[in-house]
Every structure is written in C-alpha cells, then in structure tokens.
Amino acid sequence: MIFTDSPEMLEVRAKKSLRDAHVAYAKAHPELLIGGGLKPAPDQDFCGALWVVEANAKSDIEELVKNDPFYVPEYRSFEIFTWGKILEDQTVTL
C-alpha cells in the first residue's frame, strides 16, 4: 500500500511518543512485512510511506491502517494495491 501525506503530517511524525507507538504497533503486526517512509529525494522531507502487507482480505488491511497511531486521516490517505510478482520462483531478503 502507498500512503500520501499532506505537509501537516510532518508535525505528526515529529512527535516522539506517536512515532514510538507507531513502531511498537508495526512490530506487533507480523502481517506488516516491511514498511517505511517515502521521500522524493534523500535530502527532502517525508511525503508518504510504503507498506508491504500479507493479508487475506482488504478489510484486514484497512483495519491495520486505521488502528495505527500514525494514521491521521486529515493528513494521510492510502491506497491498497495487489502485487503480482514477476519472478515468482525467486525470493529476496530485505
């Protein structure tokens, strides 16, 4: 899934207590395989995030997002995509 942040989300990101709660939340959900913030360039501010999630239903993913302490719907939107892996016989460790 791809998250798109408004500039106001930077203020949310700056709150250590929310960031710590967000990290703890992510660690408590093994279906969130990998995730992290997105920037247009290394020296620019965060503008969103990317999560790779393994789930059985779209509603499970929506609940995962909506219960995340970092999800502030006024400042962050998200889109859920299904990924079709081209090299299905290959694995990768990130």
CSV table of C-alpha atoms in Angstrom, one decimal:
chain,number,residue,atom,x,y,z
A,1,MET,CA,0.0,0.0,0.0
A,2,ILE,CA,1.0,3.6,-0.6
A,3,PHE,CA,0.4,6.4,1.9
A,4,THR,CA,0.3,10.0,0.7
A,5,ASP,CA,0.9,12.7,3.4
A,6,SER,CA,-0.1,16.3,3.5
A,7,PRO,CA,2.6,18.7,4.7
A,8,GLU,CA,0.9,18.8,8.1
A,9,MET,CA,1.8,15.1,8.6
A,10,LEU,CA,5.4,16.2,9.3
A,11,GLU,CA,4.2,17.6,12.6
A,12,VAL,CA,2.7,14.2,13.5
A,13,ARG,CA,5.9,12.5,12.5
A,14,ALA,CA,7.9,14.8,14.8
A,15,LYS,CA,6.0,13.7,17.9
A,16,LYS,CA,8.3,11.1,19.5
A,17,SER,CA,5.6,9.5,21.5
A,18,LEU,CA,3.5,8.9,18.4
A,19,ARG,CA,6.5,7.6,16.5
A,20,ASP,CA,7.4,5.2,19.3
A,21,ALA,CA,3.7,4.0,19.4
A,22,HIS,CA,3.7,3.5,15.6
A,23,VAL,CA,6.9,1.5,15.7
A,24,ALA,CA,5.6,-0.7,18.5
A,25,TYR,CA,2.3,-1.2,16.6
A,26,ALA,CA,4.2,-2.2,13.5
A,27,LYS,CA,6.3,-4.7,15.4
A,28,ALA,CA,3.2,-6.2,16.9
A,29,HIS,CA,1.7,-7.0,13.5
A,30,PRO,CA,3.7,-9.6,11.6
A,31,GLU,CA,1.4,-9.3,8.6
A,32,LEU,CA,3.2,-6.0,8.0
A,33,LEU,CA,6.2,-7.5,6.3
A,34,ILE,CA,8.1,-4.3,5.6
A,35,GLY,CA,7.3,-0.6,5.7
A,36,GLY,CA,8.9,2.8,5.8
A,37,GLY,CA,8.6,6.5,4.9
A,38,LEU,CA,8.9,7.8,1.4
A,39,LYS,CA,10.8,10.9,0.3
A,40,PRO,CA,11.1,12.5,-3.2
A,41,ALA,CA,14.9,12.6,-2.6
A,42,PRO,CA,17.2,11.7,0.3
A,43,ASP,CA,17.6,15.3,1.4
A,44,GLN,CA,13.8,16.1,1.3
A,45,ASP,CA,11.0,15.7,3.8
A,46,PHE,CA,8.8,12.6,4.0
A,47,CYS,CA,5.8,12.8,1.7
A,48,GLY,CA,4.2,9.4,2.5
A,49,ALA,CA,5.0,5.8,3.2
A,50,LEU,CA,5.1,2.3,1.7
A,51,TRP,CA,3.9,-0.9,3.4
A,52,VAL,CA,4.0,-4.4,2.1
A,53,VAL,CA,1.3,-6.4,3.9
A,54,GLU,CA,0.3,-10.1,3.6
A,55,ALA,CA,-3.5,-10.4,4.4
A,56,ASN,CA,-6.5,-12.4,3.3
A,57,ALA,CA,-8.9,-9.5,2.9
A,58,LYS,CA,-8.8,-5.9,2.0
A,59,SER,CA,-10.8,-5.1,5.2
A,60,ASP,CA,-8.0,-6.6,7.3
A,61,ILE,CA,-5.5,-4.2,5.8
A,62,GLU,CA,-7.9,-1.2,6.3
A,63,GLU,CA,-8.2,-2.1,10.0
A,64,LEU,CA,-4.5,-2.4,10.3
A,65,VAL,CA,-4.1,1.1,8.9
A,66,LYS,CA,-6.9,2.7,10.8
A,67,ASN,CA,-5.6,1.4,14.2
A,68,ASP,CA,-2.1,2.6,13.6
A,69,PRO,CA,-1.2,5.6,15.9
A,70,PHE,CA,0.4,7.3,12.9
A,71,TYR,CA,-2.8,7.2,10.8
A,72,VAL,CA,-4.3,10.7,10.9
A,73,PRO,CA,-7.0,10.7,8.1
A,74,GLU,CA,-6.9,14.5,7.9
A,75,TYR,CA,-3.2,14.4,6.9
A,76,ARG,CA,-2.7,10.9,5.4
A,77,SER,CA,-4.5,9.0,2.7
A,78,PHE,CA,-3.8,5.5,1.5
A,79,GLU,CA,-4.3,3.2,-1.5
A,80,ILE,CA,-4.2,-0.6,-1.3
A,81,PHE,CA,-2.7,-2.4,-4.3
A,82,THR,CA,-2.3,-6.1,-5.1
A,83,TRP,CA,1.2,-7.0,-6.2
A,84,GLY,CA,1.8,-9.6,-8.9
A,85,LYS,CA,5.4,-10.8,-8.5
A,86,ILE,CA,7.1,-11.3,-11.9
A,87,LEU,CA,9.8,-13.7,-10.7
A,88,GLU,CA,7.6,-16.0,-8.5
A,89,ASP,CA,10.3,-18.6,-8.1
A,90,GLN,CA,12.8,-16.1,-6.6
A,91,THR,CA,13.0,-14.9,-3.0
A,92,VAL,CA,14.7,-11.9,-1.6
A,93,THR,CA,15.6,-10.8,1.9
A,94,LEU,CA,15.2,-7.1,2.6
